[in-house]
Structures are given as C-alpha cells and as structure tokens.
PDB file of C-alpha atoms in Angstrom:
ATOM      1  CA  UNK A 880       3.942 -16.512 -10.775  1.00  0.00           C
ATOM      2  CA  UNK A 881       0.311 -15.851  -9.910  1.00  0.00           C
ATOM      3  CA  UNK A 882       0.359 -12.910  -7.430  1.00  0.00           C
ATOM      4  CA  UNK A 883      -2.124 -14.799  -5.247  1.00  0.00           C
ATOM      5  CA  UNK A 884       0.040 -17.935  -5.080  1.00  0.00           C
ATOM      6  CA  UNK A 885       1.724 -18.990  -1.878  1.00  0.00           C
ATOM      7  CA  UNK A 886       5.503 -19.077  -1.784  1.00  0.00           C
ATOM      8  CA  UNK A 887       6.077 -22.750  -2.554  1.00  0.00           C
ATOM      9  CA  UNK A 888       8.958 -22.161  -4.970  1.00  0.00           C
ATOM     10  CA  UNK A 889      11.476 -20.631  -2.568  1.00  0.00           C
ATOM     11  CA  UNK A 890      14.579 -22.600  -1.650  1.00  0.00           C
ATOM     12  CA  UNK A 891      15.074 -24.252   1.718  1.00  0.00           C
ATOM     13  CA  UNK A 892      16.120 -21.920   4.511  1.00  0.00           C
ATOM     14  CA  UNK A 893      18.222 -22.387   7.635  1.00  0.00           C
ATOM     15  CA  UNK A 894      15.278 -22.964   9.984  1.00  0.00           C
ATOM     16  CA  UNK A 895      11.844 -24.464   9.511  1.00  0.00           C
ATOM     17  CA  UNK A 896       8.833 -25.296  11.645  1.00  0.00           C
ATOM     18  CA  UNK A 897       6.294 -27.774  10.298  1.00  0.00           C
ATOM     19  CA  UNK A 898       2.931 -27.948  12.062  1.00  0.00           C
ATOM     20  CA  UNK A 899      -0.126 -30.152  11.540  1.00  0.00           C
ATOM     21  CA  UNK A 900      -3.462 -29.193  13.097  1.00  0.00           C
ATOM     22  CA  UNK A 901      -6.788 -31.029  13.217  1.00  0.00           C
ATOM     23  CA  UNK A 902     -10.104 -29.345  13.889  1.00  0.00           C
ATOM     24  CA  UNK A 903     -11.997 -30.350  17.021  1.00  0.00           C
ATOM     25  CA  UNK A 904     -15.336 -32.086  16.533  1.00  0.00           C
ATOM     26  CA  UNK A 905     -18.718 -30.363  16.815  1.00  0.00           C
ATOM     27  CA  UNK A 906     -17.381 -26.816  16.639  1.00  0.00           C
ATOM     28  CA  UNK A 907     -18.005 -24.000  14.189  1.00  0.00           C
ATOM     29  CA  UNK A 908     -14.605 -23.338  12.659  1.00  0.00           C
ATOM     30  CA  UNK A 909     -15.292 -21.120   9.639  1.00  0.00           C
ATOM     31  CA  UNK A 910     -14.945 -17.790  11.473  1.00  0.00           C
ATOM     32  CA  UNK A 911     -11.603 -18.778  12.988  1.00  0.00           C
ATOM     33  CA  UNK A 912     -10.412 -20.066   9.621  1.00  0.00           C
ATOM     34  CA  UNK A 913     -11.152 -16.693   8.011  1.00  0.00           C
ATOM     35  CA  UNK A 914      -9.110 -14.968  10.732  1.00  0.00           C
ATOM     36  CA  UNK A 915      -6.345 -17.494  10.150  1.00  0.00           C
ATOM     37  CA  UNK A 916      -6.206 -16.777   6.414  1.00  0.00           C
ATOM     38  CA  UNK A 917      -5.913 -13.049   7.106  1.00  0.00           C
ATOM     39  CA  UNK A 918      -3.192 -13.757   9.664  1.00  0.00           C
ATOM     40  CA  UNK A 919      -1.100 -15.849   7.264  1.00  0.00           C
ATOM     41  CA  UNK A 920      -1.278 -13.097   4.639  1.00  0.00           C
ATOM     42  CA  UNK A 921      -0.309 -10.519   7.262  1.00  0.00           C
ATOM     43  CA  UNK A 922       2.576 -12.618   8.567  1.00  0.00           C
ATOM     44  CA  UNK A 923       4.039 -13.010   5.088  1.00  0.00           C
ATOM     45  CA  UNK A 924       3.686  -9.319   4.302  1.00  0.00           C
ATOM     46  CA  UNK A 925       5.149  -8.311   7.651  1.00  0.00           C
ATOM     47  CA  UNK A 926       8.283 -10.453   7.500  1.00  0.00           C
ATOM     48  CA  UNK A 927       8.948  -9.370   3.913  1.00  0.00           C
ATOM     49  CA  UNK A 928       8.875  -5.717   4.982  1.00  0.00           C
ATOM     50  CA  UNK A 929      10.694  -6.089   8.306  1.00  0.00           C
ATOM     51  CA  UNK A 930      13.223  -8.776   7.379  1.00  0.00           C
ATOM     52  CA  UNK A 931      13.630  -8.624   3.573  1.00  0.00           C
ATOM     53  CA  UNK A 932      16.816 -10.701   3.497  1.00  0.00           C
ATOM     54  CA  UNK A 933      15.522 -13.442   5.797  1.00  0.00           C
ATOM     55  CA  UNK A 934      13.564 -15.219   3.018  1.00  0.00           C
ATOM     56  CA  UNK A 935      10.864 -15.892   5.597  1.00  0.00           C
ATOM     57  CA  UNK A 936       7.469 -17.272   4.649  1.00  0.00           C
ATOM     58  CA  UNK A 937       4.519 -19.295   5.861  1.00  0.00           C
ATOM     59  CA  UNK A 938       2.683 -21.650   3.510  1.00  0.00           C
ATOM     60  CA  UNK A 939      -0.658 -23.095   4.633  1.00  0.00           C
ATOM     61  CA  UNK A 940      -2.036 -26.352   3.250  1.00  0.00           C
ATOM     62  CA  UNK A 941      -5.642 -27.549   3.568  1.00  0.00           C
ATOM     63  CA  UNK A 942      -6.607 -31.225   3.708  1.00  0.00           C
ATOM     64  CA  UNK A 943      -9.495 -32.839   1.854  1.00  0.00           C
ATOM     65  CA  UNK A 944     -11.692 -33.316   4.942  1.00  0.00           C
ATOM     66  CA  UNK A 945     -11.080 -29.741   6.066  1.00  0.00           C
ATOM     67  CA  UNK A 946     -11.956 -28.433   2.606  1.00  0.00           C
ATOM     68  CA  UNK A 947     -15.355 -30.099   2.851  1.00  0.00           C
ATOM     69  CA  UNK A 948     -15.963 -29.077   6.457  1.00  0.00           C
ATOM     70  CA  UNK A 949     -15.117 -25.453   5.713  1.00  0.00           C
ATOM     71  CA  UNK A 950     -17.353 -25.556   2.639  1.00  0.00           C
ATOM     72  CA  UNK A 951     -14.638 -24.121   0.451  1.00  0.00           C
ATOM     73  CA  UNK A 952     -15.288 -23.584  -3.282  1.00  0.00           C
ATOM     74  CA  UNK A 953     -16.595 -26.351  -5.494  1.00  0.00           C
ATOM     75  CA  UNK A 954     -15.662 -27.976  -7.712  1.00  0.00           C
ATOM     76  CA  UNK A 955     -12.671 -29.036  -5.651  1.00  0.00           C
ATOM     77  CA  UNK A 956      -9.168 -29.077  -7.110  1.00  0.00           C
ATOM     78  CA  UNK A 957      -9.244 -31.979  -9.567  1.00  0.00           C
ATOM     79  CA  UNK A 958      -6.877 -34.231  -7.636  1.00  0.00           C
ATOM     80  CA  UNK A 959      -7.501 -33.169  -4.040  1.00  0.00           C
ATOM     81  CA  UNK A 960      -8.051 -36.359  -2.020  1.00  0.00           C
ATOM     82  CA  UNK A 961      -7.057 -38.132   1.154  1.00  0.00           C
ATOM     83  CA  UNK A 962      -3.873 -40.128   0.735  1.00  0.00           C
ATOM     84  CA  UNK A 963      -4.476 -43.876   0.532  1.00  0.00           C
ATOM     85  CA  UNK A 964      -1.844 -45.963   2.401  1.00  0.00           C
ATOM     86  CA  UNK A 965       0.604 -47.892   0.240  1.00  0.00           C
ATOM     87  CA  UNK A 966       1.695 -51.292   1.535  1.00  0.00           C
ATOM     88  CA  UNK A 967       5.169 -52.351   0.446  1.00  0.00           C
ATOM     89  CA  UNK A 968       7.065 -55.573   1.018  1.00  0.00           C
ATOM     90  CA  UNK A 969       8.885 -54.156   4.045  1.00  0.00           C
ATOM     91  CA  UNK A 970       7.290 -50.814   4.837  1.00  0.00           C
ATOM     92  CA  UNK A 971       3.966 -49.019   4.631  1.00  0.00           C
ATOM     93  CA  UNK A 972       3.429 -45.446   3.524  1.00  0.00           C
ATOM     94  CA  UNK A 973       0.835 -44.546   6.122  1.00  0.00           C
ATOM     95  CA  UNK A 974      -1.977 -42.026   5.888  1.00  0.00           C
ATOM     96  CA  UNK A 975      -2.485 -39.720   8.858  1.00  0.00           C
ATOM     97  CA  UNK A 976      -5.135 -37.055   9.296  1.00  0.00           C
ATOM     98  CA  UNK A 977      -4.184 -33.442   8.754  1.00  0.00           C
ATOM     99  CA  UNK A 978      -6.705 -30.647   8.358  1.00  0.00           C
ATOM    100  CA  UNK A 979      -4.164 -27.829   8.187  1.00  0.00           C
ATOM    101  CA  UNK A 980      -0.428 -27.927   7.518  1.00  0.00           C
ATOM    102  CA  UNK A 981       1.956 -25.029   8.044  1.00  0.00           C
ATOM    103  CA  UNK A 982       5.396 -24.757   6.479  1.00  0.00           C
ATOM    104  CA  UNK A 983       7.217 -21.904   8.210  1.00  0.00           C
ATOM    105  CA  UNK A 984      10.763 -20.997   7.206  1.00  0.00           C
ATOM    106  CA  UNK A 985      13.306 -18.248   7.838  1.00  0.00           C
ATOM    107  CA  UNK A 986      17.016 -17.770   8.319  1.00  0.00           C
ATOM    108  CA  UNK A 987      16.319 -16.727  11.920  1.00  0.00           C
ATOM    109  CA  UNK A 988      14.694 -19.053  14.447  1.00  0.00           C
ATOM    110  CA  UNK A 989      12.995 -16.123  16.179  1.00  0.00           C
ATOM    111  CA  UNK A 990      10.963 -15.348  13.058  1.00  0.00           C
ATOM    112  CA  UNK A 991       9.818 -18.964  12.775  1.00  0.00           C
ATOM    113  CA  UNK A 992       8.842 -19.033  16.430  1.00  0.00           C
ATOM    114  CA  UNK A 993       6.822 -15.819  16.271  1.00  0.00           C
ATOM    115  CA  UNK A 994       4.867 -16.970  13.220  1.00  0.00           C
ATOM    116  CA  UNK A 995       4.148 -20.374  14.768  1.00  0.00           C
ATOM    117  CA  UNK A 996       3.049 -18.749  18.028  1.00  0.00           C
ATOM    118  CA  UNK A 997       0.688 -16.344  16.266  1.00  0.00           C
ATOM    119  CA  UNK A 998      -0.922 -19.206  14.354  1.00  0.00           C
ATOM    120  CA  UNK A 999      -1.274 -21.296  17.504  1.00  0.00           C
ATOM    121  CA  UNK A1000      -2.913 -18.432  19.397  1.00  0.00           C
ATOM    122  CA  UNK A1001      -5.702 -18.276  16.820  1.00  0.00           C
ATOM    123  CA  UNK A1002      -6.152 -21.997  16.180  1.00  0.00           C
ATOM    124  CA  UNK A1003      -5.969 -23.455  19.688  1.00  0.00           C
ATOM    125  CA  UNK A1004      -9.638 -22.726  20.463  1.00  0.00           C
ATOM    126  CA  UNK A1005     -10.936 -24.863  17.584  1.00  0.00           C
ATOM    127  CA  UNK A1006      -8.107 -27.237  16.682  1.00  0.00           C
ATOM    128  CA  UNK A1007      -5.460 -29.523  18.144  1.00  0.00           C
ATOM    129  CA  UNK A1008      -1.820 -29.542  17.124  1.00  0.00           C
ATOM    130  CA  UNK A1009      -0.885 -33.139  16.302  1.00  0.00           C
ATOM    131  CA  UNK A1010       2.617 -32.631  14.930  1.00  0.00           C
ATOM    132  CA  UNK A1011       5.345 -30.035  15.259  1.00  0.00           C
ATOM    133  CA  UNK A1012       8.774 -30.574  13.757  1.00  0.00           C
ATOM    134  CA  UNK A1013      11.660 -28.123  13.958  1.00  0.00           C
ATOM    135  CA  UNK A1014      13.938 -28.615  10.972  1.00  0.00           C
ATOM    136  CA  UNK A1015      17.368 -27.122  10.450  1.00  0.00           C
ATOM    137  CA  UNK A1016      19.948 -26.760   7.714  1.00  0.00           C
ATOM    138  CA  UNK A1017      22.566 -29.445   8.355  1.00  0.00           C
ATOM    139  CA  UNK A1018      25.973 -28.346   7.077  1.00  0.00           C
ATOM    140  CA  UNK A1019      25.898 -27.960   3.271  1.00  0.00           C
ATOM    141  CA  UNK A1020      22.246 -29.038   2.868  1.00  0.00           C
ATOM    142  CA  UNK A1021      22.842 -32.600   4.013  1.00  0.00           C
ATOM    143  CA  UNK A1022      20.269 -34.944   5.453  1.00  0.00           C
ATOM    144  CA  UNK A1023      20.821 -36.375   8.904  1.00  0.00           C
ATOM    145  CA  UNK A1024      22.301 -39.412   7.093  1.00  0.00           C
ATOM    146  CA  UNK A1025      25.200 -37.250   5.936  1.00  0.00           C
ATOM    147  CA  UNK A1026      24.369 -37.032   2.219  1.00  0.00           C
ATOM    148  CA  UNK A1027      23.421 -33.844   0.367  1.00  0.00           C
ATOM    149  CA  UNK A1028      19.644 -33.730  -0.075  1.00  0.00           C
ATOM    150  CA  UNK A1029      17.948 -31.896  -2.933  1.00  0.00           C
ATOM    151  CA  UNK A1030      20.627 -32.003  -5.634  1.00  0.00           C
ATOM    152  CA  UNK A1031      18.106 -33.104  -8.277  1.00  0.00           C
ATOM    153  CA  UNK A1032      15.484 -30.551  -7.248  1.00  0.00           C
ATOM    154  CA  UNK A1033      14.156 -28.358 -10.088  1.00  0.00           C
ATOM    155  CA  UNK A1034      15.965 -25.036 -10.342  1.00  0.00           C
ATOM    156  CA  UNK A1035      14.968 -21.559 -11.479  1.00  0.00           C
ATOM    157  CA  UNK A1036      11.728 -21.269 -13.441  1.00  0.00           C
ATOM    158  CA  UNK A1037      11.345 -25.055 -13.445  1.00  0.00           C
ATOM    159  CA  UNK A1038      10.394 -24.850  -9.779  1.00  0.00           C
ATOM    160  CA  UNK A1039       7.169 -23.068 -10.708  1.00  0.00           C
ATOM    161  CA  UNK A1040       6.507 -25.453 -13.613  1.00  0.00           C
ATOM    162  CA  UNK A1041       6.715 -28.573 -11.464  1.00  0.00           C
ATOM    163  CA  UNK A1042       5.216 -27.236  -8.232  1.00  0.00           C
ATOM    164  CA  UNK A1043       2.172 -25.257  -9.373  1.00  0.00           C
ATOM    165  CA  UNK A1044      -1.166 -26.254 -10.860  1.00  0.00           C
ATOM    166  CA  UNK A1045      -1.411 -25.277 -14.510  1.00  0.00           C
ATOM    167  CA  UNK A1046      -4.178 -24.113 -16.819  1.00  0.00           C
ATOM    168  CA  UNK A1047      -5.660 -27.626 -17.042  1.00  0.00           C
ATOM    169  CA  UNK A1048      -7.326 -26.850 -13.701  1.00  0.00           C
ATOM    170  CA  UNK A1049      -7.864 -23.159 -14.325  1.00  0.00           C
ATOM    171  CA  UNK A1050      -9.857 -22.383 -11.177  1.00  0.00           C
ATOM    172  CA  UNK A1051      -6.849 -23.402  -9.078  1.00  0.00           C
ATOM    173  CA  UNK A1052      -4.042 -22.314 -11.391  1.00  0.00           C
ATOM    174  CA  UNK A1053      -1.100 -21.220  -9.280  1.00  0.00           C
ATOM    175  CA  UNK A1054      -2.071 -23.488  -6.411  1.00  0.00           C
ATOM    176  CA  UNK A1055      -0.070 -26.538  -5.407  1.00  0.00           C
ATOM    177  CA  UNK A1056      -0.529 -30.075  -4.121  1.00  0.00           C
ATOM    178  CA  UNK A1057       1.245 -30.618  -0.812  1.00  0.00           C
ATOM    179  CA  UNK A1058       2.460 -33.998   0.398  1.00  0.00           C
ATOM    180  CA  UNK A1059       4.473 -34.705   3.549  1.00  0.00           C
ATOM    181  CA  UNK A1060       6.069 -37.735   5.183  1.00  0.00           C
ATOM    182  CA  UNK A1061       8.011 -38.018   8.419  1.00  0.00           C
ATOM    183  CA  UNK A1062      10.906 -40.467   8.191  1.00  0.00           C
ATOM    184  CA  UNK A1063      12.632 -41.766  11.327  1.00  0.00           C
ATOM    185  CA  UNK A1064      16.163 -43.041  10.684  1.00  0.00           C
ATOM    186  CA  UNK A1065      17.927 -45.746  12.665  1.00  0.00           C
ATOM    187  CA  UNK A1066      21.239 -43.940  12.920  1.00  0.00           C
ATOM    188  CA  UNK A1067      22.792 -46.641  15.082  1.00  0.00           C
ATOM    189  CA  UNK A1068      22.449 -49.180  12.270  1.00  0.00           C
ATOM    190  CA  UNK A1069      23.334 -46.605   9.627  1.00  0.00           C
ATOM    191  CA  UNK A1070      26.602 -45.696  11.337  1.00  0.00           C
ATOM    192  CA  UNK A1071      27.604 -49.357  11.401  1.00  0.00           C
ATOM    193  CA  UNK A1072      27.838 -49.267   7.595  1.00  0.00           C
ATOM    194  CA  UNK A1073      31.071 -48.184   5.954  1.00  0.00           C
ATOM    195  CA  UNK A1074      31.051 -45.045   3.816  1.00  0.00           C
ATOM    196  CA  UNK A1075      31.236 -47.230   0.705  1.00  0.00           C
ATOM    197  CA  UNK A1076      28.217 -49.243   1.839  1.00  0.00           C
ATOM    198  CA  UNK A1077      26.273 -46.074   2.603  1.00  0.00           C
ATOM    199  CA  UNK A1078      27.095 -44.704  -0.846  1.00  0.00           C
ATOM    200  CA  UNK A1079      25.702 -47.832  -2.479  1.00  0.00           C
ATOM    201  CA  UNK A1080      22.488 -47.460  -0.490  1.00  0.00           C
ATOM    202  CA  UNK A1081      22.059 -43.863  -1.655  1.00  0.00           C
ATOM    203  CA  UNK A1082      23.592 -44.122  -5.142  1.00  0.00           C
ATOM    204  CA  UNK A1083      25.738 -41.020  -4.698  1.00  0.00           C
ATOM    205  CA  UNK A1084      29.234 -40.356  -3.349  1.00  0.00           C
ATOM    206  CA  UNK A1085      29.153 -38.875   0.122  1.00  0.00           C
ATOM    207  CA  UNK A1086      31.989 -36.351   0.036  1.00  0.00           C
ATOM    208  CA  UNK A1087      31.503 -34.687  -3.368  1.00  0.00           C
ATOM    209  CA  UNK A1088      27.762 -35.336  -3.929  1.00  0.00           C
ATOM    210  CA  UNK A1089      28.333 -36.858  -7.388  1.00  0.00           C
ATOM    211  CA  UNK A1090      25.859 -39.495  -8.567  1.00  0.00           C
ATOM    212  CA  UNK A1091      27.305 -42.920  -9.290  1.00  0.00           C
ATOM    213  CA  UNK A1092      27.554 -44.049 -12.900  1.00  0.00           C
ATOM    214  CA  UNK A1093      24.727 -46.324 -14.002  1.00  0.00           C
ATOM    215  CA  UNK A1094      27.038 -49.330 -14.275  1.00  0.00           C
ATOM    216  CA  UNK A1095      28.193 -48.785 -10.683  1.00  0.00           C
ATOM    217  CA  UNK A1096      25.014 -47.587  -8.985  1.00  0.00           C
ATOM    218  CA  UNK A1097      22.979 -50.470  -7.491  1.00  0.00           C
ATOM    219  CA  UNK A1098      19.538 -50.909  -9.063  1.00  0.00           C
ATOM    220  CA  UNK A1099      17.955 -50.837  -5.598  1.00  0.00           C
ATOM    221  CA  UNK A1100      19.726 -47.659  -4.472  1.00  0.00           C
ATOM    222  CA  UNK A1101      17.650 -44.700  -3.350  1.00  0.00           C
ATOM    223  CA  UNK A1102      18.468 -42.610  -6.423  1.00  0.00           C
ATOM    224  CA  UNK A1103      17.746 -45.433  -8.867  1.00  0.00           C
ATOM    225  CA  UNK A1104      14.351 -46.109  -7.299  1.00  0.00           C
ATOM    226  CA  UNK A1105      13.432 -42.429  -6.923  1.00  0.00           C
ATOM    227  CA  UNK A1106      14.188 -41.530 -10.547  1.00  0.00           C
ATOM    228  CA  UNK A1107      10.794 -41.779 -12.269  1.00  0.00           C
ATOM    229  CA  UNK A1108      11.422 -39.367 -15.151  1.00  0.00           C
ATOM    230  CA  UNK A1109      11.664 -35.638 -15.741  1.00  0.00           C
ATOM    231  CA  UNK A1110       7.936 -35.307 -16.405  1.00  0.00           C
ATOM    232  CA  UNK A1111       7.226 -36.385 -12.818  1.00  0.00           C
ATOM    233  CA  UNK A1112       9.512 -33.954 -11.025  1.00  0.00           C
ATOM    234  CA  UNK A1113       8.396 -32.295  -7.795  1.00  0.00           C
ATOM    235  CA  UNK A1114       9.798 -29.496  -5.656  1.00  0.00           C
ATOM    236  CA  UNK A1115      11.049 -30.822  -2.323  1.00  0.00           C
ATOM    237  CA  UNK A1116      11.912 -28.801   0.758  1.00  0.00           C
ATOM    238  CA  UNK A1117      13.069 -31.655   2.983  1.00  0.00           C
ATOM    239  CA  UNK A1118      14.598 -30.773   6.333  1.00  0.00           C
ATOM    240  CA  UNK A1119      16.483 -32.897   8.871  1.00  0.00           C
ATOM    241  CA  UNK A1120      15.422 -32.920  12.504  1.00  0.00           C
ATOM    242  CA  UNK A1121      16.709 -34.504  15.678  1.00  0.00           C
ATOM    243  CA  UNK A1122      15.715 -35.004  19.292  1.00  0.00           C
ATOM    244  CA  UNK A1123      18.439 -36.454  21.480  1.00  0.00           C
ATOM    245  CA  UNK A1124      16.151 -37.138  24.452  1.00  0.00           C
ATOM    246  CA  UNK A1125      13.830 -39.380  22.422  1.00  0.00           C
ATOM    247  CA  UNK A1126      16.512 -40.578  19.990  1.00  0.00           C
ATOM    248  CA  UNK A1127      14.226 -39.513  17.153  1.00  0.00           C
ATOM    249  CA  UNK A1128      16.343 -38.446  14.189  1.00  0.00           C
ATOM    250  CA  UNK A1129      15.001 -38.164  10.712  1.00  0.00           C
ATOM    251  CA  UNK A1130      13.905 -36.316   7.619  1.00  0.00           C
ATOM    252  CA  UNK A1131      10.700 -34.373   7.165  1.00  0.00           C
ATOM    253  CA  UNK A1132       9.867 -34.929   3.518  1.00  0.00           C
ATOM    254  CA  UNK A1133       7.734 -32.202   1.987  1.00  0.00           C
ATOM    255  CA  UNK A1134       6.803 -31.969  -1.674  1.00  0.00           C
ATOM    256  CA  UNK A1135       4.964 -29.383  -3.733  1.00  0.00           C
ATOM    257  CA  UNK A1136       3.623 -30.663  -7.045  1.00  0.00           C
ATOM    258  CA  UNK A1137       1.515 -29.524  -9.972  1.00  0.00           C
ATOM    259  CA  UNK A1138      -0.587 -32.697  -9.713  1.00  0.00           C
ATOM    260  CA  UNK A1139      -1.215 -35.129  -6.879  1.00  0.00           C
ATOM    261  CA  UNK A1140      -0.865 -38.080  -9.266  1.00  0.00           C
ATOM    262  CA  UNK A1141       2.780 -37.065  -9.696  1.00  0.00           C
ATOM    263  CA  UNK A1142       3.380 -37.453  -5.969  1.00  0.00           C
ATOM    264  CA  UNK A1143       1.737 -40.870  -5.853  1.00  0.00           C
ATOM    265  CA  UNK A1144       3.958 -42.134  -8.673  1.00  0.00           C
ATOM    266  CA  UNK A1145       7.067 -40.805  -6.949  1.00  0.00           C
TER     267      UNK A1145
END
C-alpha cells in the first residue's frame, strides 16, 4: 500500500460515524482546509499509538465541487465527477451535495466521538454539517434487515486491488473513489414477510448466510442483480443505523473503488 494512502482497506469496525459537510458560500476556506488535513493525519497517528488494537481510523473524502473551490491539483483524478441521478422504474438514485465526507470507525464509541468532535470544531466556522449517521455492528455483521452484509466483499490483498486507483492514473495512485448512499428500510413491511419470502428477496439463506443455488435464486433477488462480475468488485463498509424516535432504520452504503465507472455500473 502507498504509505500516503488513507486507510480504506480496513474491515468494518464495531462503531462508525459518517459525516457530510458543505462549505458555506462566500468564505475563504483554504486555510481551514489545510488545518483540517493536518488534523486528520494527527488523529490517525494518535489513535494508532494510543489505542493500537482499536483499529480506529478517519478517512476524508473530497467532492468534485470542493476540489475546484479549494483549487486542488490539476489535472483532476480522471473519473472525479458529481454523481448524476439515476431514474429507475420504481426508485431514483438521487444526487446530494457533499463537499467533505468523513468515515470514522473504531471499536470504542468514545474514540469515534472524539474524532468527530475535533473535526467539527475546526470545520464549523466555514462549513455546515448536513448529515451525521452513527452506524453500529449488528450481531454477526448483519444489516438491519437481519441478513449478513459483506460476505462477497474482497478479502486480503484483493481489497487494495479493487479499492485503490492504479498506475493508469499515476498522479493519484493509491487514492480511492468514494461513493455513499443512505437507504431507509420499511421494517414494518419487511417483518410482514416470512423468512422464506425474505430469503427470496435477498437471494441468500438467513440463518447460515449461504447463497441460494442459481436454479433456486430468483432472477430479481438482490444478489442476482448486484452481481456484475469480478472485474467490477468494490470494497464496501456498509453499516446499519437506527433511530427509534423518528422510525428511521436503514443501511449506510459506502463503497471504495479503483474507478468511479465501476461504482456507476454496480
């Protein structure tokens, strides 16, 4: 791994905070951004020294508009662009603005909180937090729907292969394309389905996490539709979240990929 690369290849941890920030208009933000970059480096170094077994880290992503506003190096990463909404027959993959994205993870909630607080202290003068999701490990890495999530994720050295930019974009080799989606699940309707019906929706057996045989698995199941070939693999660090007071339960989908075109095809 490139020593300057961010830690996008680590496995999901017990606790995660996802944050999206947007810069305020008509403000000079470059000086604060430089402080922020130094802070993120310091946070990662500090937690590795103080809590070596916590597998704590903070990964910062920069959006296309922010890249231009901050006048970061040109040429840009070859495939860096704003996401264009995708309209489906029933649903739309929306595009929402995000100048900076933070993926904070640790086995201890206190570590996540302290890193998020330090980032917020620096950014709040020039940016607005538009999203904050607290994810958690649900039993044996299950989504809030009750099925194991991440079984087909690349393992070992393949995580670097599929998540990091290669030599074809040498200036940014070791970087990564970040893509996130926030899914809200209707658990009331989901719980009305029998376990067998749920398994057919997912394409995998619920109790033992084994994928259904091709002659049994419905062609419109989640696994059948999501399987687009080994060459298009991505590294996902999805986390479930839930808020009882707002009845907002879901999955925060986060992908790291070597190319953005891979994400769009997935």
